[in-house]
Every structure is written in structure tokens, then in C-alpha cells.
Amino acid sequence: MLTSQIAYRLKSAVWISAFSFLLCVVADLVSPTRSQASDARHEMVAAEGALAADAGLEVMKHGGNAVDAAVATSLVLGVTNAASCGIGGGGFMLIYWAQDHKLYGLDYRERAPMTVTPASYLRDGKPDERLARTGALAVAVPGELAGLDAALRRFGSMRFSQLSRQAIRLARDGFPISPHLAKDIRLTAADISHQPGFRTVFFNDAGLPLQAGAIAHNPALAALLERLGNDPVQDFYHGKSAHQLVDYLARNGGLLTLRDLAEYRPIWRSPISVEYRGYQVYTMPPPSSGGIVLEILKMIESEPIAHLAADSPRYLAYLVPMMRQGFVDRSAYADPAYVKVPVAQLLSASHILQAREVALRKNRAVPAIAVVHDHGTSNFCVVDRHRNVVVVTTTINTIFGAKMMVPEMGVVLNNEMDDFTVAPGVPNAFKLTQSAANEIAPGKRPLSSMSPLIAFRDGRPVLAAGGSGGPTIISSVLQVTLNQLDFRLTPAQAIAQPRVHDQADPDMVLAESNLPAATFSALRQMGYRVKSVSELGAVNSIRIDPEVLMGAFDQRKGGGVAGD
Ligand code: GLY
């Protein structure tokens, strides 16, 4: 009797778990057509994947806080959005901790191996940026797991093994390929399909790329995550995974050593902030580019814009020069351990005034190059019932990073070395020609465009936002923030608005093709070289009102909002 009851219960449990798994899969498959916005009262996650958002929410429903949820969400994104992020990469976590009413910034960006120098990226005596973009030399020391572990140890209330469960289950039992991931696999198939790791996970038996909706499995990653237990740093930076990673890279000409892994440390950094029209806006300091978003906000602040439309020529003709000047000043940004970055000076009233003047009379005679748009990197926002707020931007850099996957680990490796200046005058994958400040040096962290942001009003968090898309992160996060703070749009409306991007060099304004035709022609008549592009960046955001959370993901990339 007892045995049959147990058997019955076991059978039911299997069915229930299979059924709930199916529901999750179906939910993720329909995510692109799922409403991009959602409301909740207590807690919410907005992410670039419905399953990742659901995982974060589940954690909070079981008593976890926003940092616990951020760890679970990150790990799931590493499985389901493997072309953009994962434990082979690194990121930034901006945390507002309500109990002590303080902000914390965690930098778990990758760093250059200690044995690399600019000379490592010469071919036939000339700098070759491709070496920093694809292959073993492109791989910087991953920071993701060290960062998640540090965040959890400081603020978490749950154990790592509780938070990795959903990622393990998805990697082991299968996860649906999203339309965006399917596109990424197709785009990079020529580079990755011949590699056993990629081939096992992202291609079918005939060697063809998995289509959207197909179920992929990454058993090696599931086993690795399982093995991490409650001490991910031990295995990944000192143990079996460390050896597997270093052996794989050594076999492929890499320079990353066991010592690089053992010595990797995430860094707690004080967030930086400015006051903008009565809001206090916080972001990560360098090597993040959050300061550039703040600088552009301050340049814009001296003129009211709320009476203009967010897609009007007048507003955009005002915004674009400020954006361009912000990118000019980005040349001073780099790893603060190696270069003195004058953040306070760049945000000072006198500099803002001067930068504004320069912006408005800037000569734009620079040759044009098409900007590469890339959707590597992933962002998500979390708010919990205590009104703790976490914004995470995490990356392996461009699509599928270095185009290397360690087969026995199921881990895709970053190509974060490409975020450095390989040599003066040599543009990177995003056509950013960067300054000497960001040159390669052993142990240095490359400059990032990632700009997680939290805005406050009257001492209360009111807005969380962040994005992906290389340098378009800066312009996209900026515009989604302005669209909410100035134009009073909801997160969904703010994200849906057509965006523009100008990074100073090349001399070109990129504008999304759904910008009104009249705005395109007005900007061109004003002398702007405007190029129409299908999409710029992907942002998610949560508006935090006292009684309601309103979140949205970006349909440009797909995602999910889960709230309770
Ligand atoms: N790898 C993209 C960024 O950090 O900006």
C-alpha cells in the first residue's frame, strides 16, 4: 500500500515537473510575441529571456532577495542566451540595498592574462585586431562566477546550489532556442559549426544550425554547474574547471594560465552619480561607461526638452551633438587601476559647460565607416519586495565571444580582449577607435560600454535600466532613461521609441528605420549624415512606483518580464 502510494506520488511528481517544464518551454517560445510589458506589486525581473526572468522571480517567491534572484537569472541567461553571456564572461552589478539605503557596484569584468602585451597581437609585425576578436588570444580571464559568488556572499540569503538549480535543469533537460539565439547561431555558423562543443549544443545531427523553437541541451555545462556546489570559485578558479579551461586554451595557442584564474578577484566599486532635473542618477564607475551616460545627461540638462517629442527633429538635433561629445570624452576612460580617469572633472559643472559648447560647434568632417551592430551582452533588472534593486549587465562581448567553446565544460569563452585598444588607430569590432588609455596591459580590465543605471527621486529608487549592444548600450540606456524621466513614457513606450546613435567616429548618425520619415529628412537637411539601421541596442527597465512595478523588455532582442 505504502509502496504504491510512494510510486503514485513519484509518478505524479514526475508528471508535474514534466508539465511545468513544458509550460516554461512554451512560455519561452512565445516570448517574442509575449507582451513586452508587465505590472506587479511586490517583485519583478525584466530580462533578455523569459526563462531567466521566471527563474529570478521563483527565487524571490521562495524568500530570496534581489541579489539571490540576480544570481539565478545570470546563470539561466548563461544557458539560454549563450551567444551573449555566461560563466566564460564577466559583468557589472549595480545594487541598491534598501536596508542601509546605499548603492554598491560590483566589477567582475574580465581582465587581461598576465602574460599578454600589445606585442601579442602583432602579425607580421603589424597590429592585427582579429587576434583579439577570435581565437584563444582573444580570451580574457572570466569574472562571472567570482562576481556572482562575491555578490551572494555579501548580500545573498540563499546558497549557490539553490540558485543554480534552474540553470542546471535547463542545460540538462533542454531549453528552447529563442529567435535571437537562432539568428546568432546562423550568423556565426561558419566559425563555430566545426567545433565539437558548439556542434553538440547548437547544431542538429545533420550539422545544421538549430532553429528557433528547437530544444538544445548542454549536458557538459549542466555537469559543471552541478559540480560547483556552494563554492563556485574553488572549482572554476582553482580546481577541475580551471585545469580544463587552461589546457584547452594552451592547446589552441592561448596565454591564459592557472595563475591568472587563481588571482582573479572581483572589485567592489563606489557607484558614481549626478543630479539630473531633480533625480539622482547612479551608475557604475570605470571601467564601465556609465559616467558617459551621466555626462551626456548633464549636458542635456540645461535646456528643457519635455515639451518636445522624443522622435522630433528638434530634440534629436539637440541630443546628437551631446551624445557625440560624450563619446569623444570616453577616450579618457579605461581601467582606473592603470590610468587616472578624471571622472569628477568630466562631470564637473565647468567641464559640462565647456563640453556642451564644443558639442554645438563640432566640425564633423571625419570619414564614414559603417558601424557594426552587435547584440552580444545581456542586461536584466530586478526589484524585490524590500525595494532592493539590482541591475546586471553581463557579457562575453561579441556574438559567441571568441567563437570558442570548451567541449568538456560547455562554456563559451569571451573575446573581451577586443574591448581594448589593440593599437592606436586600429578600430575594434564596434568600429570604435579607442585611445591609448585603453591599451592592452597585463592584468588590466578593458573599457566597457556597459552602463547599468538606477535613478532616485526624493531618496527612493524610481527607475532601473540597462542594456546590451556594444557602444549602442550608452546611447540606448541614455534614451530610454530620458524617455522616462523627461517624456514621462512608460518603460514599454520608452523602450519601443526609435533610437539614434552617434559615437563621434565614424561621423554618422545611426537612426532606427522606424523614426518618422520627416525626422530623417529634417536631420539630413540640418547637415547630419544619417544612416538608417534596423535596430540599435536592447534595453530592459523597471519603473518603481510605491505601489506598482512596471517592467518591460526590448522586443528588438526578445526577453521576458516576470512579476508578482
Ligand atoms: N563587451 C561589451 C562591453 O563591455 O562594452
Coordinates of C-alpha atoms and ligand atoms in Angstrom, one line a residue:
M1 CA 0.0 0.0 0.0
L2 CA 2.7 2.4 1.2
T3 CA 4.9 1.4 -1.7
S4 CA 2.1 2.0 -4.3
Q5 CA 1.4 5.4 -2.7
I6 CA 5.1 6.3 -3.0
A7 CA 5.1 5.1 -6.5
Y8 CA 2.0 7.1 -7.3
R9 CA 3.5 10.2 -5.7
L10 CA 6.7 9.8 -7.5
K11 CA 4.8 9.3 -10.8
S12 CA 2.8 12.5 -10.1
A13 CA 5.9 14.4 -9.2
V14 CA 7.5 13.4 -12.5
W15 CA 4.4 14.4 -14.4
I16 CA 4.0 17.7 -12.6
S17 CA 7.7 18.5 -13.1
A18 CA 7.5 17.5 -16.8
F19 CA 4.3 19.6 -17.2
S20 CA 5.8 22.7 -15.5
F21 CA 8.9 22.3 -17.7
L22 CA 6.7 22.1 -20.8
L23 CA 4.9 25.3 -19.6
C24 CA 8.3 27.1 -19.2
V25 CA 9.4 25.9 -22.6
V26 CA 6.2 27.1 -24.2
A27 CA 6.4 30.4 -22.3
D28 CA 9.9 31.0 -23.7
L29 CA 8.9 30.0 -27.2
V30 CA 6.2 32.6 -27.3
S31 CA 8.3 35.2 -25.6
P32 CA 8.9 37.3 -28.7
T33 CA 5.1 37.8 -29.1
R34 CA 4.5 37.9 -25.3
S35 CA 3.6 41.4 -24.1
Q36 CA 6.8 43.3 -23.6
A37 CA 5.5 45.0 -20.5
S38 CA 4.1 43.8 -17.2
D39 CA 2.9 45.2 -13.9
A40 CA 3.5 43.7 -10.4
R41 CA 3.1 44.8 -6.8
H42 CA 5.9 43.0 -4.9
E43 CA 8.8 41.9 -7.0
M44 CA 9.9 41.8 -10.6
V45 CA 12.6 40.7 -13.1
A46 CA 12.9 42.1 -16.6
A47 CA 15.5 40.2 -18.6
E48 CA 16.6 39.2 -22.1
G49 CA 15.0 35.8 -21.7
A50 CA 11.6 34.8 -20.3
L51 CA 13.0 31.7 -18.6
A52 CA 15.7 33.8 -16.9
A53 CA 13.1 36.3 -15.7
D54 CA 11.0 33.4 -14.4
A55 CA 14.0 31.9 -12.6
G56 CA 14.7 35.1 -10.7
L57 CA 11.0 35.6 -9.8
E58 CA 10.8 32.0 -8.5
V59 CA 13.8 32.6 -6.2
M60 CA 12.1 35.7 -4.8
K61 CA 8.8 33.9 -4.3
H62 CA 10.7 31.4 -2.2
G63 CA 12.0 34.1 0.1
G64 CA 15.2 35.1 -1.8
N65 CA 16.1 38.7 -2.3
A66 CA 17.1 40.7 -5.4
V67 CA 20.7 39.6 -5.3
D68 CA 19.7 35.9 -4.9
A69 CA 17.4 36.4 -7.9
A70 CA 20.2 38.1 -9.9
V71 CA 22.5 35.1 -9.4
A72 CA 19.8 32.6 -10.6
T73 CA 18.9 34.9 -13.5
S74 CA 22.5 35.3 -14.6
L75 CA 23.1 31.5 -14.5
V76 CA 20.0 30.8 -16.6
L77 CA 20.9 33.5 -19.1
G78 CA 24.3 31.8 -19.4
V79 CA 22.4 28.7 -20.6
T80 CA 19.6 30.2 -22.7
N81 CA 21.5 33.3 -24.1
A82 CA 24.8 31.6 -24.5
A83 CA 25.8 33.8 -27.5
S84 CA 25.7 36.9 -25.3
C85 CA 26.8 36.0 -21.8
G86 CA 27.7 33.2 -19.4
I87 CA 30.3 31.9 -17.0
G88 CA 33.0 32.3 -19.7
G89 CA 32.5 36.1 -19.4
G90 CA 32.0 38.8 -16.9
G91 CA 29.9 41.8 -15.9
F92 CA 28.9 44.6 -13.7
M93 CA 26.3 44.5 -10.9
L94 CA 24.8 47.7 -9.6
I95 CA 22.9 47.2 -6.3
Y96 CA 20.7 49.4 -4.2
W97 CA 20.4 47.9 -0.8
A98 CA 17.3 49.4 0.9
Q99 CA 18.2 48.4 4.5
D100 CA 21.2 50.7 4.6
H101 CA 19.9 53.0 1.8
K102 CA 23.2 52.6 -0.1
L103 CA 24.4 51.7 -3.5
Y104 CA 27.1 49.2 -4.3
G105 CA 28.9 48.5 -7.6
L106 CA 30.5 45.1 -8.3
D107 CA 33.0 44.9 -11.1
Y108 CA 33.5 41.3 -12.3
R109 CA 34.8 42.3 -15.6
E110 CA 37.3 40.1 -17.3
R111 CA 41.0 41.1 -17.1
A112 CA 43.9 40.5 -19.5
P113 CA 46.1 37.5 -18.8
M114 CA 49.3 38.5 -17.1
T115 CA 51.4 37.2 -20.0
V116 CA 49.8 39.3 -22.7
T117 CA 51.2 42.6 -24.1
P118 CA 50.3 44.7 -27.1
A119 CA 53.0 42.6 -28.9
S120 CA 50.9 39.5 -28.5
Y121 CA 48.5 41.0 -31.1
L122 CA 51.0 41.6 -33.9
R123 CA 51.0 39.5 -37.0
D124 CA 53.9 40.0 -39.4
G125 CA 55.0 42.9 -37.3
K126 CA 51.6 44.7 -37.6
P127 CA 48.8 45.0 -35.0
D128 CA 46.1 42.6 -36.1
E129 CA 42.8 43.3 -34.3
R130 CA 41.4 39.9 -35.5
L131 CA 43.7 38.2 -33.0
A132 CA 41.8 40.0 -30.2
R133 CA 38.4 39.1 -31.6
T134 CA 38.6 35.4 -32.5
G135 CA 40.5 32.5 -31.0
A136 CA 42.5 31.8 -27.9
L137 CA 44.3 35.1 -27.7
A138 CA 41.0 37.0 -27.6
V139 CA 40.1 35.4 -24.3
A140 CA 40.4 37.4 -21.1
V141 CA 40.2 35.9 -17.6
P142 CA 36.5 35.3 -16.9
G143 CA 35.0 37.1 -13.9
E144 CA 31.3 35.9 -14.0
L145 CA 31.4 33.2 -11.3
A146 CA 33.7 35.1 -9.0
G147 CA 31.4 38.1 -9.2
L148 CA 28.2 36.1 -8.6
D149 CA 29.9 34.4 -5.6
A150 CA 31.0 37.8 -4.2
A151 CA 27.6 39.3 -4.5
L152 CA 26.0 36.3 -2.9
R153 CA 28.4 36.2 0.0
R154 CA 27.8 39.9 0.8
F155 CA 24.1 40.2 0.2
G156 CA 22.6 36.8 -0.6
S157 CA 20.3 34.8 1.6
M158 CA 20.4 31.6 -0.3
R159 CA 23.1 29.1 -1.2
F160 CA 24.7 29.0 -4.7
S161 CA 23.5 25.4 -5.2
Q162 CA 19.9 26.5 -4.6
L163 CA 20.3 29.3 -7.2
S164 CA 22.0 27.2 -9.9
R165 CA 19.2 24.6 -9.9
Q166 CA 17.1 26.1 -12.7
A167 CA 20.2 26.7 -14.9
I168 CA 21.3 23.1 -14.4
R169 CA 17.8 21.7 -15.2
L170 CA 17.6 23.7 -18.4
A171 CA 21.1 22.8 -19.5
R172 CA 20.5 19.1 -18.7
D173 CA 16.8 18.6 -19.8
G174 CA 16.8 21.1 -22.6
F175 CA 16.0 24.7 -23.4
P176 CA 14.3 26.3 -26.4
I177 CA 16.4 28.2 -28.9
S178 CA 15.0 31.8 -29.0
P179 CA 14.6 33.5 -32.3
H180 CA 17.5 35.8 -31.4
L181 CA 19.8 32.9 -30.5
A182 CA 18.8 31.1 -33.6
K183 CA 19.9 34.2 -35.6
D184 CA 23.2 34.3 -33.7
I185 CA 23.9 30.6 -34.5
R186 CA 23.1 31.2 -38.2
L187 CA 25.3 34.3 -38.3
T188 CA 28.3 32.6 -36.8
A189 CA 27.8 29.0 -38.2
A190 CA 30.8 29.2 -40.5
D191 CA 33.1 29.9 -37.5
I192 CA 31.6 27.6 -34.9
S193 CA 29.9 24.6 -36.6
H194 CA 33.1 22.6 -37.0
Q195 CA 33.9 22.8 -33.2
P196 CA 32.7 19.7 -31.2
G197 CA 31.4 21.9 -28.3
F198 CA 29.2 24.2 -30.4
R199 CA 28.2 21.4 -32.7
T200 CA 26.8 19.2 -29.9
V201 CA 24.7 22.0 -28.4
F202 CA 23.7 24.3 -31.2
F203 CA 23.5 22.1 -34.3
N204 CA 21.4 19.2 -35.3
D205 CA 22.6 15.7 -36.2
A206 CA 22.9 16.8 -39.8
G207 CA 25.2 19.7 -38.7
L208 CA 22.6 22.3 -39.4
P209 CA 22.0 25.3 -37.0
L210 CA 19.2 24.7 -34.6
Q211 CA 16.1 26.8 -35.5
A212 CA 14.1 28.9 -33.1
G213 CA 11.9 26.7 -31.0
A214 CA 14.2 23.6 -31.2
I215 CA 15.3 22.2 -27.9
A216 CA 19.0 22.4 -27.2
H217 CA 20.9 20.5 -24.5
N218 CA 24.2 21.4 -22.9
P219 CA 25.0 18.4 -20.6
A220 CA 28.6 19.4 -20.1
L221 CA 27.5 22.8 -18.7
A222 CA 24.9 21.1 -16.5
A223 CA 27.5 18.8 -15.0
L224 CA 29.9 21.7 -14.4
L225 CA 27.3 23.8 -12.7
E226 CA 26.3 20.8 -10.6
R227 CA 29.9 20.3 -9.6
L228 CA 30.3 23.9 -8.4
G229 CA 28.1 23.1 -5.4
N230 CA 28.2 26.0 -3.0
D231 CA 31.7 27.1 -3.8
P232 CA 31.9 28.0 -7.5
V233 CA 35.2 29.8 -7.1
Q234 CA 37.0 26.7 -5.9
D235 CA 36.2 24.6 -8.9
F236 CA 36.3 27.3 -11.6
Y237 CA 39.3 29.3 -10.5
H238 CA 41.4 26.6 -8.7
G239 CA 40.0 23.2 -9.4
K240 CA 39.0 20.9 -12.2
S241 CA 37.3 23.6 -14.4
A242 CA 40.4 25.8 -14.1
H243 CA 42.6 23.0 -15.4
Q244 CA 40.2 22.1 -18.2
L245 CA 40.0 25.8 -19.3
V246 CA 43.7 26.4 -19.3
D247 CA 44.5 23.1 -21.0
Y248 CA 42.0 23.9 -23.8
L249 CA 43.4 27.4 -24.3
A250 CA 47.0 26.2 -24.3
R251 CA 46.2 23.6 -26.9
N252 CA 44.8 26.4 -29.1
G253 CA 47.6 29.0 -28.6
G254 CA 46.2 30.9 -25.7
L255 CA 48.3 32.6 -22.9
L256 CA 45.8 32.4 -20.0
T257 CA 47.3 30.5 -17.1
L258 CA 46.2 28.8 -13.9
R259 CA 47.7 31.7 -12.0
D260 CA 45.5 34.1 -14.0
L261 CA 42.5 32.3 -12.8
A262 CA 43.7 31.8 -9.2
E263 CA 44.5 35.5 -8.9
Y264 CA 41.2 36.8 -10.4
R265 CA 39.2 39.0 -7.9
P266 CA 36.0 40.9 -8.4
I267 CA 36.2 44.5 -7.2
W268 CA 33.6 46.4 -5.1
R269 CA 33.5 50.0 -6.5
S270 CA 31.6 53.0 -5.3
P271 CA 28.9 53.9 -7.8
I272 CA 29.0 57.4 -9.3
S273 CA 26.0 59.8 -9.6
V274 CA 24.8 63.1 -10.8
E275 CA 21.7 65.1 -10.1
Y276 CA 19.5 65.4 -13.2
R277 CA 16.4 67.5 -13.1
G278 CA 15.6 66.6 -9.5
Y279 CA 16.6 62.9 -9.9
Q280 CA 19.7 61.4 -8.5
V281 CA 21.1 59.0 -11.2
Y282 CA 23.6 56.3 -10.2
T283 CA 25.7 54.1 -12.4
M284 CA 29.0 52.1 -12.4
P285 CA 32.3 53.9 -12.4
P286 CA 35.1 53.0 -14.9
P287 CA 35.9 50.6 -16.5
S288 CA 32.1 50.9 -17.1
S289 CA 31.0 53.7 -19.5
G290 CA 28.2 54.7 -17.1
G291 CA 29.9 58.0 -16.5
I292 CA 29.5 58.9 -20.1
V293 CA 25.7 58.4 -19.8
L294 CA 25.8 60.8 -16.8
E295 CA 27.9 63.3 -18.6
I296 CA 25.5 63.4 -21.6
L297 CA 22.6 63.8 -19.2
K298 CA 24.3 66.8 -17.6
M299 CA 25.0 68.4 -21.0
I300 CA 21.3 68.0 -21.9
E301 CA 20.0 69.3 -18.6
S302 CA 20.5 73.0 -19.3
E303 CA 17.6 73.0 -21.9
P304 CA 14.1 71.8 -21.2
I305 CA 13.1 69.0 -23.6
A306 CA 9.9 67.7 -22.0
H307 CA 7.8 69.8 -24.4
L308 CA 9.4 68.2 -27.4
A309 CA 8.5 64.8 -28.9
A310 CA 11.1 62.0 -28.3
D311 CA 11.3 61.4 -32.1
S312 CA 11.2 65.1 -33.2
P313 CA 14.0 66.6 -35.2
R314 CA 14.4 69.4 -32.7
Y315 CA 15.0 67.1 -29.8
L316 CA 17.3 64.7 -31.8
A317 CA 19.3 67.6 -33.3
Y318 CA 19.9 68.7 -29.7
L319 CA 20.6 65.2 -28.3
V320 CA 23.0 64.0 -31.1
P321 CA 25.8 66.6 -30.6
M322 CA 25.8 65.9 -26.8
M323 CA 25.9 62.2 -27.4
R324 CA 28.8 62.6 -29.8
Q325 CA 30.7 64.7 -27.3
G326 CA 30.2 62.2 -24.6
F327 CA 31.8 59.6 -26.9
V328 CA 34.7 62.0 -27.5
D329 CA 35.3 62.2 -23.8
R330 CA 35.1 58.4 -23.5
S331 CA 38.7 58.4 -24.7
A332 CA 39.7 59.3 -21.1
Y333 CA 38.0 56.2 -19.8
A334 CA 39.9 52.9 -19.0
D335 CA 40.7 50.7 -16.1
P336 CA 41.2 53.0 -13.1
A337 CA 43.9 50.8 -11.7
Y338 CA 46.1 51.6 -14.7
V339 CA 45.0 55.1 -15.8
K340 CA 43.8 58.0 -13.8
V341 CA 40.3 58.6 -15.2
P342 CA 39.2 62.1 -14.4
V343 CA 35.6 61.2 -13.7
A344 CA 34.9 64.0 -11.3
Q345 CA 36.4 66.6 -13.6
L346 CA 34.4 65.2 -16.6
L347 CA 31.2 65.5 -14.6
S348 CA 32.1 69.0 -13.1
A349 CA 29.9 72.0 -14.0
S350 CA 32.8 73.7 -15.7
H351 CA 33.6 70.8 -17.9
I352 CA 29.9 70.2 -18.8
L353 CA 29.6 73.8 -19.9
Q354 CA 32.7 73.5 -22.0
A355 CA 31.8 70.2 -23.5
R356 CA 28.4 71.5 -24.4
E357 CA 29.9 74.4 -26.2
V358 CA 32.3 72.2 -28.1
A359 CA 29.5 69.8 -28.9
L360 CA 27.4 72.5 -30.5
R361 CA 30.2 73.8 -32.8
K362 CA 31.9 70.5 -33.6
N363 CA 33.3 70.1 -37.0
R364 CA 32.1 66.7 -38.3
A365 CA 34.5 66.2 -41.2
V366 CA 35.5 62.6 -40.4
P367 CA 35.4 59.8 -42.9
A368 CA 32.5 57.5 -42.6
I369 CA 32.6 53.7 -41.9
A370 CA 29.6 51.5 -41.4
V371 CA 29.2 50.8 -37.7
V372 CA 28.9 47.1 -36.8
H373 CA 25.9 46.4 -34.6
D374 CA 26.2 43.5 -32.3
H375 CA 23.8 42.1 -29.7
G376 CA 26.3 40.3 -27.6
T377 CA 26.0 41.1 -23.9
S378 CA 22.8 40.8 -21.8
N379 CA 21.1 43.0 -19.2
F380 CA 18.5 42.5 -16.6
C381 CA 16.8 44.4 -13.8
V382 CA 15.5 43.0 -10.5
V383 CA 13.4 44.7 -7.8
D384 CA 12.4 42.7 -4.7
R385 CA 9.7 43.2 -2.0
H386 CA 12.1 45.2 0.2
R387 CA 12.7 47.5 -2.8
N388 CA 16.3 46.3 -3.2
V389 CA 17.2 47.0 -6.8
V390 CA 19.8 45.2 -8.9
V391 CA 20.8 45.9 -12.4
V392 CA 23.2 43.5 -14.0
T393 CA 24.9 43.8 -17.4
T394 CA 26.9 40.7 -18.3
T395 CA 28.8 39.8 -21.4
I396 CA 31.1 37.5 -23.4
N397 CA 31.5 40.5 -25.8
T398 CA 30.5 39.9 -29.4
I399 CA 28.2 37.0 -30.6
F400 CA 29.6 33.8 -29.1
G401 CA 32.7 35.7 -27.9
A402 CA 36.0 34.3 -29.1
K403 CA 34.0 31.6 -31.1
M404 CA 35.5 29.0 -28.7
M405 CA 33.6 26.6 -26.6
V406 CA 35.4 24.2 -24.2
P407 CA 33.6 21.0 -25.1
E408 CA 34.1 19.2 -21.8
M409 CA 32.8 22.3 -19.9
G410 CA 30.0 23.5 -22.3
V411 CA 31.3 27.0 -21.7
V412 CA 31.6 29.7 -24.4
L413 CA 34.7 31.9 -24.0
N414 CA 34.6 35.6 -24.1
N415 CA 36.6 37.8 -26.6
E416 CA 36.8 40.7 -24.2
M417 CA 40.4 41.5 -25.4
D418 CA 38.7 43.1 -28.3
D419 CA 37.3 45.8 -26.0
F420 CA 40.9 47.1 -25.5
T421 CA 42.7 49.4 -28.0
V422 CA 44.8 46.7 -29.8
A423 CA 46.9 49.6 -31.3
P424 CA 46.3 53.3 -31.7
G425 CA 44.2 53.9 -34.8
V426 CA 43.0 50.2 -35.1
P427 CA 39.2 50.1 -34.6
N428 CA 37.6 47.2 -32.7
A429 CA 34.6 45.0 -33.7
F430 CA 32.3 48.0 -33.0
K431 CA 34.4 50.4 -35.2
L432 CA 35.4 52.2 -32.0
T433 CA 38.9 53.6 -32.4
Q434 CA 39.9 54.0 -28.8
S435 CA 42.6 55.9 -27.0
A436 CA 46.0 54.9 -25.6
A437 CA 44.4 54.9 -22.1
N438 CA 42.6 51.7 -23.0
E439 CA 45.7 49.9 -24.4
I440 CA 46.4 46.3 -23.5
A441 CA 48.4 45.6 -20.4
P442 CA 48.9 42.5 -18.3
G443 CA 46.1 42.2 -15.7
K444 CA 44.2 45.2 -17.0
R445 CA 40.4 45.3 -17.4
P446 CA 39.2 46.5 -20.8
L447 CA 37.0 49.5 -21.1
S448 CA 33.3 48.5 -21.3
S449 CA 30.2 50.3 -22.7
M450 CA 28.0 48.5 -20.2
S451 CA 26.1 51.1 -18.2
P452 CA 23.7 49.8 -15.6
L453 CA 21.7 52.6 -14.1
I454 CA 19.4 53.3 -11.1
A455 CA 17.6 56.7 -10.7
F456 CA 16.2 58.0 -7.4
R457 CA 13.6 60.7 -6.6
D458 CA 13.3 62.0 -3.1
G459 CA 15.6 59.3 -1.8
R460 CA 13.5 56.5 -3.3
P461 CA 14.5 54.3 -6.3
V462 CA 12.2 55.1 -9.2
L463 CA 13.9 53.6 -12.3
A464 CA 16.2 50.7 -13.1
A465 CA 17.6 50.3 -16.6
G466 CA 20.5 48.8 -18.6
G467 CA 21.2 47.4 -22.0
S468 CA 23.2 45.4 -24.5
G469 CA 24.7 46.1 -27.9
G470 CA 28.3 47.3 -27.7
P471 CA 28.6 51.1 -27.7
T472 CA 24.9 51.5 -28.5
I473 CA 24.4 50.5 -24.9
I474 CA 25.4 54.0 -23.9
S475 CA 23.1 55.8 -26.3
S476 CA 20.2 53.3 -25.8
V477 CA 20.3 53.4 -21.9
L478 CA 20.5 57.2 -22.2
Q479 CA 17.5 57.5 -24.4
V480 CA 15.4 55.0 -22.5
T481 CA 16.2 57.0 -19.4
L482 CA 15.4 60.4 -20.9
N483 CA 12.2 58.9 -22.4
Q484 CA 11.0 58.0 -19.0
L485 CA 12.3 60.9 -16.9
D486 CA 11.6 63.8 -19.3
F487 CA 9.0 62.5 -21.7
R488 CA 7.1 60.6 -19.0
L489 CA 6.8 57.4 -21.1
T490 CA 6.1 54.1 -19.5
P491 CA 9.1 51.6 -19.7
A492 CA 7.5 49.8 -22.6
Q493 CA 6.9 53.0 -24.5
A494 CA 10.3 54.4 -23.7
I495 CA 12.0 51.2 -25.0
A496 CA 9.8 51.0 -28.1
Q497 CA 10.7 54.6 -29.2
P498 CA 13.0 54.6 -32.2
R499 CA 16.6 55.4 -31.2
V500 CA 19.6 57.2 -32.6
H501 CA 23.3 56.6 -32.0
D502 CA 26.4 58.8 -32.7
Q503 CA 29.7 57.7 -31.4
A504 CA 31.7 60.6 -32.9
D505 CA 33.9 58.5 -35.1
P506 CA 32.7 57.4 -37.6
D507 CA 30.9 60.7 -38.5
M508 CA 27.5 59.3 -38.8
V509 CA 24.2 59.3 -37.0
L510 CA 22.6 55.9 -37.0
A511 CA 18.9 56.1 -36.7
E512 CA 16.4 53.3 -36.4
S513 CA 14.4 52.9 -39.6
N514 CA 11.0 53.4 -37.9
L515 CA 12.0 57.0 -37.0
P516 CA 9.4 59.2 -38.8
A517 CA 10.5 60.0 -42.4
A518 CA 10.1 63.7 -41.7
T519 CA 12.6 63.4 -38.9
F520 CA 15.1 61.7 -41.2
S521 CA 14.8 64.4 -43.8
A522 CA 14.9 67.2 -41.3
L523 CA 18.1 65.9 -39.7
R524 CA 19.7 65.4 -43.2
Q525 CA 18.7 69.0 -44.1
M526 CA 20.5 70.2 -40.9
G527 CA 23.7 68.6 -42.3
Y528 CA 23.7 65.3 -40.4
R529 CA 24.8 62.2 -42.2
V530 CA 22.1 59.9 -41.2
K531 CA 22.1 56.2 -41.9
S532 CA 19.0 54.1 -41.4
V533 CA 19.5 50.8 -39.4
S534 CA 17.1 48.2 -38.3
E535 CA 17.8 48.3 -34.6
L536 CA 20.1 49.9 -32.0
G537 CA 20.8 48.1 -28.7
A538 CA 18.4 46.3 -26.4
V539 CA 17.3 47.7 -23.1
N540 CA 15.2 46.5 -20.3
S541 CA 13.8 48.6 -17.5
I542 CA 11.6 48.7 -14.4
R543 CA 9.8 51.7 -13.2
I544 CA 9.4 51.6 -9.4
D545 CA 6.3 53.4 -8.1
P546 CA 5.4 53.0 -4.4
E547 CA 2.5 50.6 -5.1
V548 CA 3.4 49.2 -8.5
L549 CA 6.4 47.9 -10.5
M550 CA 6.2 48.4 -14.2
G551 CA 8.7 46.5 -16.3
A552 CA 9.5 45.9 -19.9
F553 CA 11.9 44.1 -22.1
D554 CA 13.1 45.0 -25.6
Q555 CA 11.4 43.4 -28.5
R556 CA 14.4 44.1 -30.6
K557 CA 16.1 41.2 -28.8
G558 CA 13.2 39.4 -27.1
G559 CA 13.0 38.6 -23.4
G560 CA 10.6 38.4 -20.5
V561 CA 9.2 40.2 -17.6
A562 CA 8.2 38.2 -14.6
G563 CA 6.4 39.8 -11.6
D564 CA 4.3 39.1 -8.6
Ligands
GLY1 N1 31.8 43.7 -24.3 C1 30.9 44.8 -24.4 C2 31.2 45.9 -23.4 O1 31.6 45.6 -22.4 O2 31.0 47.0 -23.7

